[in-house]
Short mmCIF file of C-alpha atoms and ligand atoms in Angstrom, two decimals:
data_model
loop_
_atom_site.label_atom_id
_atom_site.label_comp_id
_atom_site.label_asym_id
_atom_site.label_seq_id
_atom_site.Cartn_x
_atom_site.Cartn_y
_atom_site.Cartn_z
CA UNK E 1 0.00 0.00 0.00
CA UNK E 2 1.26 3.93 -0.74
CA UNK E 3 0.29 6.44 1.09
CA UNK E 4 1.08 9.67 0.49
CA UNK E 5 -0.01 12.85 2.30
CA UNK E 6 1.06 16.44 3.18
CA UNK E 7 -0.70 20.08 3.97
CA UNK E 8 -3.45 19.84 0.67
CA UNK E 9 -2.65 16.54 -0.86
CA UNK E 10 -3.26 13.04 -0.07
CA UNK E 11 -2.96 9.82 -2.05
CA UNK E 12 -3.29 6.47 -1.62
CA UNK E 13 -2.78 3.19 -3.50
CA UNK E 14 -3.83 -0.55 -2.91
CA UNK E 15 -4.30 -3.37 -5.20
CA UNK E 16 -7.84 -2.77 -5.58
CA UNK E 17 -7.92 0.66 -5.16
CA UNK E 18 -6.85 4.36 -5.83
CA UNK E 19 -7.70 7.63 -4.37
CA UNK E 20 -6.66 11.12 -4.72
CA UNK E 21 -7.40 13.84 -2.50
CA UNK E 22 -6.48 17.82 -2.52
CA UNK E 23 -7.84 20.36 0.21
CA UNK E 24 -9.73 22.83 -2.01
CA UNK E 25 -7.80 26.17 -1.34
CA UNK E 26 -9.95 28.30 -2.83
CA UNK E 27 -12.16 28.18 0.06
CA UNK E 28 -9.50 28.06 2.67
CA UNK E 29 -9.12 29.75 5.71
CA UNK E 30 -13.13 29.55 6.32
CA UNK E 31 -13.49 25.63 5.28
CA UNK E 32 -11.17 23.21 4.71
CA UNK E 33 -12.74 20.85 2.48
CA UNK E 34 -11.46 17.87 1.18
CA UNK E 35 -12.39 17.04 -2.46
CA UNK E 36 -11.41 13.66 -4.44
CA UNK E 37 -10.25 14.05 -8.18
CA UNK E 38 -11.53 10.65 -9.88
CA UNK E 39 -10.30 11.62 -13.06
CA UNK E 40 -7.94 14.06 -15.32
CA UNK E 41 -10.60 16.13 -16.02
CA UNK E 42 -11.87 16.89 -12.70
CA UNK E 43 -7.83 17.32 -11.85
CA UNK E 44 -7.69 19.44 -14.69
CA UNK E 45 -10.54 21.24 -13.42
CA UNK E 46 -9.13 22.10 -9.80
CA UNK E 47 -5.72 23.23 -11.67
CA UNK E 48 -7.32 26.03 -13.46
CA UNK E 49 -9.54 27.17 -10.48
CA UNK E 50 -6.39 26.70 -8.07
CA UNK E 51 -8.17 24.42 -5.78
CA UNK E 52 -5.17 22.91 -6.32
CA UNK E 53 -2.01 25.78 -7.07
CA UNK E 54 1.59 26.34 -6.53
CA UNK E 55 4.31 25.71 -9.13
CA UNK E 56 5.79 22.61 -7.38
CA UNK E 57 1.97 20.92 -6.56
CA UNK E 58 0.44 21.69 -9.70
CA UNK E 59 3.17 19.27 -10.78
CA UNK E 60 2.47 16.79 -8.45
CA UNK E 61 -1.26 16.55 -8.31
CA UNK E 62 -1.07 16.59 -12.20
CA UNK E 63 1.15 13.70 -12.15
CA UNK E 64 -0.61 12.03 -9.46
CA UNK E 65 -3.69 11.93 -11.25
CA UNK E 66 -1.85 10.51 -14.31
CA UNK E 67 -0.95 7.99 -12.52
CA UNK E 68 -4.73 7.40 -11.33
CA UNK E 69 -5.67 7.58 -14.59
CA UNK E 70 -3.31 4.61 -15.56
CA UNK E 71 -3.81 2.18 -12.34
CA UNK E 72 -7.93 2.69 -13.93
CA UNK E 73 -6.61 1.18 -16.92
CA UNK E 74 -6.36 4.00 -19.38
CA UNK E 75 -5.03 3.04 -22.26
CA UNK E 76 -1.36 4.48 -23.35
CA UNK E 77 -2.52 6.73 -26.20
CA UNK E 78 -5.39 8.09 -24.05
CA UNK E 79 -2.78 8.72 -21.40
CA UNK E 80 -0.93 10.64 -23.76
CA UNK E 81 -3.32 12.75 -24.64
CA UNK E 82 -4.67 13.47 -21.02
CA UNK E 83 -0.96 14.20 -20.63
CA UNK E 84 -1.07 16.72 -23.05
CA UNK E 85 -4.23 18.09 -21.51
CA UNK E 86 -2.28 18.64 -18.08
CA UNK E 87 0.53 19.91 -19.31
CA UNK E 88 -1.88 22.62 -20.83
CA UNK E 89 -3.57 23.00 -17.66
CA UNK E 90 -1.96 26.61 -16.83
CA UNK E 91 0.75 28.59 -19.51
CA UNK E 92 3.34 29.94 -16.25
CA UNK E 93 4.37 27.09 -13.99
CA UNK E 94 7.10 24.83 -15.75
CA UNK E 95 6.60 22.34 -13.03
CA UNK E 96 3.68 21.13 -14.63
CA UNK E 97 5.64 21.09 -17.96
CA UNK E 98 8.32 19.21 -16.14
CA UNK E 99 6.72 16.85 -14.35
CA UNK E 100 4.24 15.87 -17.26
CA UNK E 101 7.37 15.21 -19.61
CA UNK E 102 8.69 13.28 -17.19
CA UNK E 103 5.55 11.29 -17.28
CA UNK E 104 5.48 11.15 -20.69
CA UNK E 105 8.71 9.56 -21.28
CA UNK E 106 7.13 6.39 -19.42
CA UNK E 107 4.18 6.41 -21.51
CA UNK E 108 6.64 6.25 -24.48
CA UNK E 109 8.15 4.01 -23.33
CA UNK E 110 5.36 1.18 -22.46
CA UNK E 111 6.02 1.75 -18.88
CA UNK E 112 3.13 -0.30 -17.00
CA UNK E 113 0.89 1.64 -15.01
CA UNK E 114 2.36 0.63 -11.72
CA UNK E 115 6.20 1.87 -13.31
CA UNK E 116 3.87 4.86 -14.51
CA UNK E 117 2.38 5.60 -10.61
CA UNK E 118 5.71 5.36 -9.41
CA UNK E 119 7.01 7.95 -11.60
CA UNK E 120 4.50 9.85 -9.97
CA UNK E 121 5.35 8.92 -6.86
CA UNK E 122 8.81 9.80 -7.24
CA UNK E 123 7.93 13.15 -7.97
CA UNK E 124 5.95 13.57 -4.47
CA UNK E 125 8.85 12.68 -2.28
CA UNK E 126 11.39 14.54 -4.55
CA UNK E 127 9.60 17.53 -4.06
CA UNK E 128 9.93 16.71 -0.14
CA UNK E 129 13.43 16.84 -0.37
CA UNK E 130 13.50 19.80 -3.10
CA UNK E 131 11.40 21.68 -0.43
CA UNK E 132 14.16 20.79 2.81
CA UNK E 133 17.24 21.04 0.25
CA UNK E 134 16.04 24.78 -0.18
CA UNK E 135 15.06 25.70 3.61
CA UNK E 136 18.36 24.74 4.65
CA UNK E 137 19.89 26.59 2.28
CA UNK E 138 17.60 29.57 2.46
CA UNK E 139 17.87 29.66 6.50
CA UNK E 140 21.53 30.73 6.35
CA UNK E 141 20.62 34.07 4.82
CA UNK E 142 18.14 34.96 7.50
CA UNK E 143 19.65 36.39 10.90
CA UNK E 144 17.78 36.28 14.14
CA UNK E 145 15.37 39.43 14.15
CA UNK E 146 14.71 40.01 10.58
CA UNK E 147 11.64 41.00 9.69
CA UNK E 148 10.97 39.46 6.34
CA UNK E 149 8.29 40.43 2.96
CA UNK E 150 7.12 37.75 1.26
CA UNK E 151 4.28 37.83 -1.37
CA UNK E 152 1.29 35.25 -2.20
CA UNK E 153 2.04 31.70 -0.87
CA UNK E 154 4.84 29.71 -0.80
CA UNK E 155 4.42 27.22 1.55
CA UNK E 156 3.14 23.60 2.02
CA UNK E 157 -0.31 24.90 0.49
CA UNK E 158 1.77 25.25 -2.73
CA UNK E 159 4.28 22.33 -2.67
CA UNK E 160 4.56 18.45 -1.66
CA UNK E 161 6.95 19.74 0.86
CA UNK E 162 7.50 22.64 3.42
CA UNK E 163 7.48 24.98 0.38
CA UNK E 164 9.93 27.09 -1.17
CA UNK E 165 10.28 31.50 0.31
CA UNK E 166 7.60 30.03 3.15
CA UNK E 167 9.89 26.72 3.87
CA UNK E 168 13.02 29.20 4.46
CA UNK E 169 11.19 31.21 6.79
CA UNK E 170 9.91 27.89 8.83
CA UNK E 171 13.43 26.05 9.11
CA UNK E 172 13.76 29.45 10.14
CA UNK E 173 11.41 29.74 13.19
CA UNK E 174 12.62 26.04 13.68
CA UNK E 175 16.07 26.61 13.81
CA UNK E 176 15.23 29.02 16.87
CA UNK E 177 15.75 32.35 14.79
CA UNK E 178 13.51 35.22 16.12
CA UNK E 179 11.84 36.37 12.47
CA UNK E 180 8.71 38.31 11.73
CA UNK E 181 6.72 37.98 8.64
CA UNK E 182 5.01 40.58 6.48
CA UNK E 183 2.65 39.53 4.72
CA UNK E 184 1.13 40.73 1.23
CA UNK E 185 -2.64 39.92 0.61
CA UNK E 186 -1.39 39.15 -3.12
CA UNK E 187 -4.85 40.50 -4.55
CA UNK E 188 -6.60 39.60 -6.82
CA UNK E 189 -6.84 36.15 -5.74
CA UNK E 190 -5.43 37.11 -1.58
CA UNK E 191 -3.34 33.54 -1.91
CA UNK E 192 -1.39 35.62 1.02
CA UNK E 193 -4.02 36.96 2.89
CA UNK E 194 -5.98 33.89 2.50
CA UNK E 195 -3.25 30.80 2.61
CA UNK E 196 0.08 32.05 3.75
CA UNK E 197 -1.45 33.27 7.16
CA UNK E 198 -3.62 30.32 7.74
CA UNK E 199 0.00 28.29 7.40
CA UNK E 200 1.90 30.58 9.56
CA UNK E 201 -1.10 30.87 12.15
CA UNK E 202 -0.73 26.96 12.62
CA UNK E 203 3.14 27.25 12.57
CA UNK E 204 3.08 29.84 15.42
CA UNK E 205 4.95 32.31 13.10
CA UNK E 206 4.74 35.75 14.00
CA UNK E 207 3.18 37.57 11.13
CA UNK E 208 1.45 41.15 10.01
CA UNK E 209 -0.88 40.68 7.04
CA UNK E 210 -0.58 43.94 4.81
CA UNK E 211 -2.00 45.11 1.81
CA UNK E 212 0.20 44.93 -1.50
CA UNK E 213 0.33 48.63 -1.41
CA UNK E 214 1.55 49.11 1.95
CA UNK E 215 4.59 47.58 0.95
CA UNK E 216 6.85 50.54 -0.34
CA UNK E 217 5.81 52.45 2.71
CA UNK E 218 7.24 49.64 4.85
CA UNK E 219 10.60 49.88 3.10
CA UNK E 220 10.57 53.26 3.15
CA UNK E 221 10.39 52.41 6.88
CA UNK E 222 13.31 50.54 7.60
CA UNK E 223 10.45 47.85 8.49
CA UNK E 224 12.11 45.17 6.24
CA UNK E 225 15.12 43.43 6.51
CA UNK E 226 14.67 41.03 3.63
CA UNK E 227 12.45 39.84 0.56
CA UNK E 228 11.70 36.37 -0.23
CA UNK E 229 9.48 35.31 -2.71
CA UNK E 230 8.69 32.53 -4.55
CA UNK E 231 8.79 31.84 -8.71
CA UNK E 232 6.67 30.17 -11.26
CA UNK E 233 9.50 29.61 -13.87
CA UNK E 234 13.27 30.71 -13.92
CA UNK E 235 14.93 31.14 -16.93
CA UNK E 236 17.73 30.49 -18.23
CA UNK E 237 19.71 34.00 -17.29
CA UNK E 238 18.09 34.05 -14.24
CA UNK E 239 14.79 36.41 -15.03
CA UNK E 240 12.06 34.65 -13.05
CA UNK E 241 8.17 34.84 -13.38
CA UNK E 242 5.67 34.77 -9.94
CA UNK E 243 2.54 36.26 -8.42
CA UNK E 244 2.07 39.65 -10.03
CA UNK E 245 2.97 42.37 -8.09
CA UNK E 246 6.74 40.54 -7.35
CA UNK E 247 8.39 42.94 -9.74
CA UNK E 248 6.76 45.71 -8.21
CA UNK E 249 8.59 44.58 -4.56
CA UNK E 250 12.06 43.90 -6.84
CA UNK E 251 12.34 47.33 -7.91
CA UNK E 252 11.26 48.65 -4.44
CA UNK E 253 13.67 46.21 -2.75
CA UNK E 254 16.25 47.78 -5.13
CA UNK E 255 15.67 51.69 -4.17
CA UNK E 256 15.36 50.97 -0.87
CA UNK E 257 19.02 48.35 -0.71
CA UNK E 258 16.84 45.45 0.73
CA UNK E 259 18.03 42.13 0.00
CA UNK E 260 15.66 40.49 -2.61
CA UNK E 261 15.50 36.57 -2.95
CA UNK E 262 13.89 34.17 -5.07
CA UNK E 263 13.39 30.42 -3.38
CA UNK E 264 12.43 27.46 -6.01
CA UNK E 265 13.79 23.38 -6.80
CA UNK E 266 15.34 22.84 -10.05
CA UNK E 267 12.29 21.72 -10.80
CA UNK E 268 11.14 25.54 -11.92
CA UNK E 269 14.31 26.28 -13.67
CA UNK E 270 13.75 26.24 -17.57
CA UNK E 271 16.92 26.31 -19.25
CA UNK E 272 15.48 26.43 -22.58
CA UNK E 273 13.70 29.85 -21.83
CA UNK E 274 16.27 32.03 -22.38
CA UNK E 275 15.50 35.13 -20.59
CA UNK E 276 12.23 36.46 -19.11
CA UNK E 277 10.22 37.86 -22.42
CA UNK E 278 9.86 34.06 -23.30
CA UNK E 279 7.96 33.46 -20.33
CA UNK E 280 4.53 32.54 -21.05
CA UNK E 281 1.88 34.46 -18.89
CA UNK E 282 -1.29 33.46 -17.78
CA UNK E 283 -4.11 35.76 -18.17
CA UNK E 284 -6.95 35.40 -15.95
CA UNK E 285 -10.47 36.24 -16.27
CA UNK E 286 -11.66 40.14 -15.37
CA UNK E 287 -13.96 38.79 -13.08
CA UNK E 288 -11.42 37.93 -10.19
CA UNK E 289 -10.45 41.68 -9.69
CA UNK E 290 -13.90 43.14 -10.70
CA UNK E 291 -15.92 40.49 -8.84
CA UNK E 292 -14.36 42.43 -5.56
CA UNK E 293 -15.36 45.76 -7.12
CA UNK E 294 -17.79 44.74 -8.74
CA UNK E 295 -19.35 48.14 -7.54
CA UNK E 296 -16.78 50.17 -10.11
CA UNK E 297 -17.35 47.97 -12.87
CA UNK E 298 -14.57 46.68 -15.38
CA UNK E 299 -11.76 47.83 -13.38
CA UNK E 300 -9.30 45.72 -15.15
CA UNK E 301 -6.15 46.80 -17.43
CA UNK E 302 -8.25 47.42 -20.41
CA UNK E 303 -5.99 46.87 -23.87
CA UNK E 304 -6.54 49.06 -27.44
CA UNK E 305 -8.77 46.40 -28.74
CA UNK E 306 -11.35 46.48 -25.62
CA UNK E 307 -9.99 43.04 -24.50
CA UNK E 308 -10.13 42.92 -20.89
CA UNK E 309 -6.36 41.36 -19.56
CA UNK E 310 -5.90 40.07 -15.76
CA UNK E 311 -2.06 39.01 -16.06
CA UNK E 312 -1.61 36.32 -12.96
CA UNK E 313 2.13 36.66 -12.98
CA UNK E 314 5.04 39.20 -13.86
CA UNK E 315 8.20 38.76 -14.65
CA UNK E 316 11.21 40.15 -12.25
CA UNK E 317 14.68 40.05 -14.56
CA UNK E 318 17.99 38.81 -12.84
CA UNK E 319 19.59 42.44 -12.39
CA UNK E 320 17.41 42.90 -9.66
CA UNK E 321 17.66 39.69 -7.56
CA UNK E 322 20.29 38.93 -4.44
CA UNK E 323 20.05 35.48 -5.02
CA UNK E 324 18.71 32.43 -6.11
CA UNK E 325 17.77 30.08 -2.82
CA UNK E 326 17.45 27.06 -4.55
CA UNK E 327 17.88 23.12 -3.67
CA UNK E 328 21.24 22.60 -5.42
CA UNK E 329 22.70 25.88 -3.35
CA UNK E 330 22.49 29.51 -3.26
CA UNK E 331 23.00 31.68 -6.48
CA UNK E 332 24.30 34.76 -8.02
CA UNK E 333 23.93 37.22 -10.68
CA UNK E 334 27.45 35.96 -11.84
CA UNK E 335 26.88 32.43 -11.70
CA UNK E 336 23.83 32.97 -13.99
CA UNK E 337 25.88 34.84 -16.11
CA UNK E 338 28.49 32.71 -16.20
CA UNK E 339 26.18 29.76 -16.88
CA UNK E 340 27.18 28.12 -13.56
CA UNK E 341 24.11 26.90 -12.44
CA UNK E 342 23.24 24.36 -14.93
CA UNK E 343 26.05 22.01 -13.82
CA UNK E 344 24.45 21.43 -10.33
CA UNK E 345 21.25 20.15 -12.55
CA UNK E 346 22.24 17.04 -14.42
CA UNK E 347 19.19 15.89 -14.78
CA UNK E 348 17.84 19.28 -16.25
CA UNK E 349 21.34 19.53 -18.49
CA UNK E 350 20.09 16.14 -19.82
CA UNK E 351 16.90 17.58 -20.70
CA UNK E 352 18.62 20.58 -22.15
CA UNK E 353 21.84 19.13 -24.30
C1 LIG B 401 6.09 27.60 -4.51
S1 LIG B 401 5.43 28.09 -6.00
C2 LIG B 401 4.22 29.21 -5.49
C3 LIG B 401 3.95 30.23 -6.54
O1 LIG B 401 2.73 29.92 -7.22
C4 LIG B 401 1.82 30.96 -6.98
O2 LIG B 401 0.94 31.18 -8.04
P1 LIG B 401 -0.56 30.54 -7.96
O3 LIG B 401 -1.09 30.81 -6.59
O4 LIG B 401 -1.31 31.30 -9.06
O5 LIG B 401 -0.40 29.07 -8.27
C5 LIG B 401 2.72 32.16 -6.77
O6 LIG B 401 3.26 32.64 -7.98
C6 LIG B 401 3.76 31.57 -5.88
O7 LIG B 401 4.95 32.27 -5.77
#
């Protein structure tokens, strides 16, 4: 039997039977509800709603359910194509990318559904490690007493693991270190507000929640020691995409000399982007930003041709990030530049060559 489980996923596996669970986070921190995805579709449906969300568990989940989908007897060219349909799921996250290739090389290659589920299952606990690997790492930036920014939610809600900018900040409070969050709501969809309080209020981690546009002021300040966020996709030069509103804190975090991180597994890197403008971006529907305002109408970024645009993510290029906090070590500008980075990724310079 496999049994699988952390903060909003749980899976389990017998001989006779399989079952997938995610916590729905959409309605999180008023319910917490439960909800079992018995097929792609219905996985593919809690992707794009973010019941399910977060680079690193979209990946999962989507391979998880794969590997439902298989154990149920799915055929290989149906898997394929459900594959396919994942890895469509949402544009930003390269996890999902990843993590559906690397299921797709099994289907390829006749793998039988129980080598298939265990592909999947290898991605769960490698995330686990992915998530400690960069906490570690992370932790030895952060000094007793900081207070530290962080934006939308980066923690076990979005991973398999402890998370990624959220994980730092917990082996963090683990390790003993003194550190206060501040938290951004992260409108439109308050994934901060919302998620990374509810997992700090059950970690007993001293936070402030604060809206995105307090921010600057609390730089301006002296009120923040350091930045941490998470990312969506690095590329190859070191230009990252995340929650929109992170380049907005970058360029801050530059005028104001605060140290700015980024925190992902190699899982996120995408060495075949080559900078940030090939970085596809999600666009959202108006509704999540209006639906609040409802009262003022469209207030959305309206384009020339009347289109209504809700980007989900922005891009933050490498000139203004401290460093890279991810599993493999901790990164700079110049190893970017200098292409250092790769090396520590075999796997991913696999992919790549
Ligand atoms: C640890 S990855 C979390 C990453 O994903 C979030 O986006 P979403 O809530 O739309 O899935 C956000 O960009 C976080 O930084």
């Amino acid at each position: 039997m496999t049994h699988l489980e952390s903060l909003a996923l749980r899976f389990t596996h017998t001989p006779h039977q399989t079952e997938l669970w995610i916590l729905d986070q959409t309605l999180l921190p008023l319910k917490e509800k439960w909800v079992q995805l018995t097929t792609v579709g219905e996985v593919i449906e809690a992707i794009k709603t973010l019941k399910v969300r977060g680079a690193p568990l979209i990946g999962v989940v989507a391979a998880l359910g794969l590997g439902q989908s298989a154990i149920k007897g799915t055929c290989l060219k149906q898997l394929e194509n459900e594959a396919q349909a994942l890895y469509a799921a949402r544009p930003t996250a390269v996890n999902l990318m990843t993590c559906m290739n690397r299921m797709i090389a099994g289907i390829r290659s006749n793998k039988s559904p129980e080598a298939l589920l265990s592909i999947a299952i290898e991605l769960f606990t490698e995330d686990l490690a992915l998530c400690e690997a960069i906490a570690q790492n992370g932790a030895e930036l952060i000094a007793s007493g900081d207070h530290i920014l962080t934006h939308c939610n980066t923690g076990g809600l979005a991973t398999a693991g402890i998370g990624t900018a959220l994980g730092v900040i917990r082996k963090c409070h683990q390790q003993g270190k003194q550190v206060h969050v501040y938290v951004d709501e992260t409108r439109p969809l308050l994934q901060g507000a919302r998620l990374t309080t509810w997992e700090l209020k059950k970690l007993d981690i001293p936070y402030t929640l604060i809206t995105d546009n307090m921010a600057g002021h609390l730089m301006q300040q002296n009120k923040v020691q350091k930045i941490i966020v998470g990312c969506d996709r690095i590329a190859a030069n070191g230009d990252f995409a995340n929650k929109i509103g992170t380049y907005s804190l970058a360029v801050l975090a530059q005028y104001h000399t605060i140290p700015f991180y980024v925190a992902g597994p190699y899982t996120t890197m995408d060495w075949h982007c080559a900078d940030g403008s090939r970085i596809p971006i999600e666009q959202r529907k108006a509704s999540e930003v209006s639906g609040i305002s409802g009262a003022f109408g469209h207030i959305c970024w309206a384009t020339q041709d009347t289109q209504i645009y809700n980007p989900a993510f922005d891009v933050t290029p490498a000139e203004l990030v401290s460093g890279w906090i991810l599993d493999c070590g901790v990164f700079t500008k110049t190893d970017f530049k200098q292409r250092k980075v790769i090396q520590y990724m075999p796997l991913l310079a696999e992919q790549v060559s």
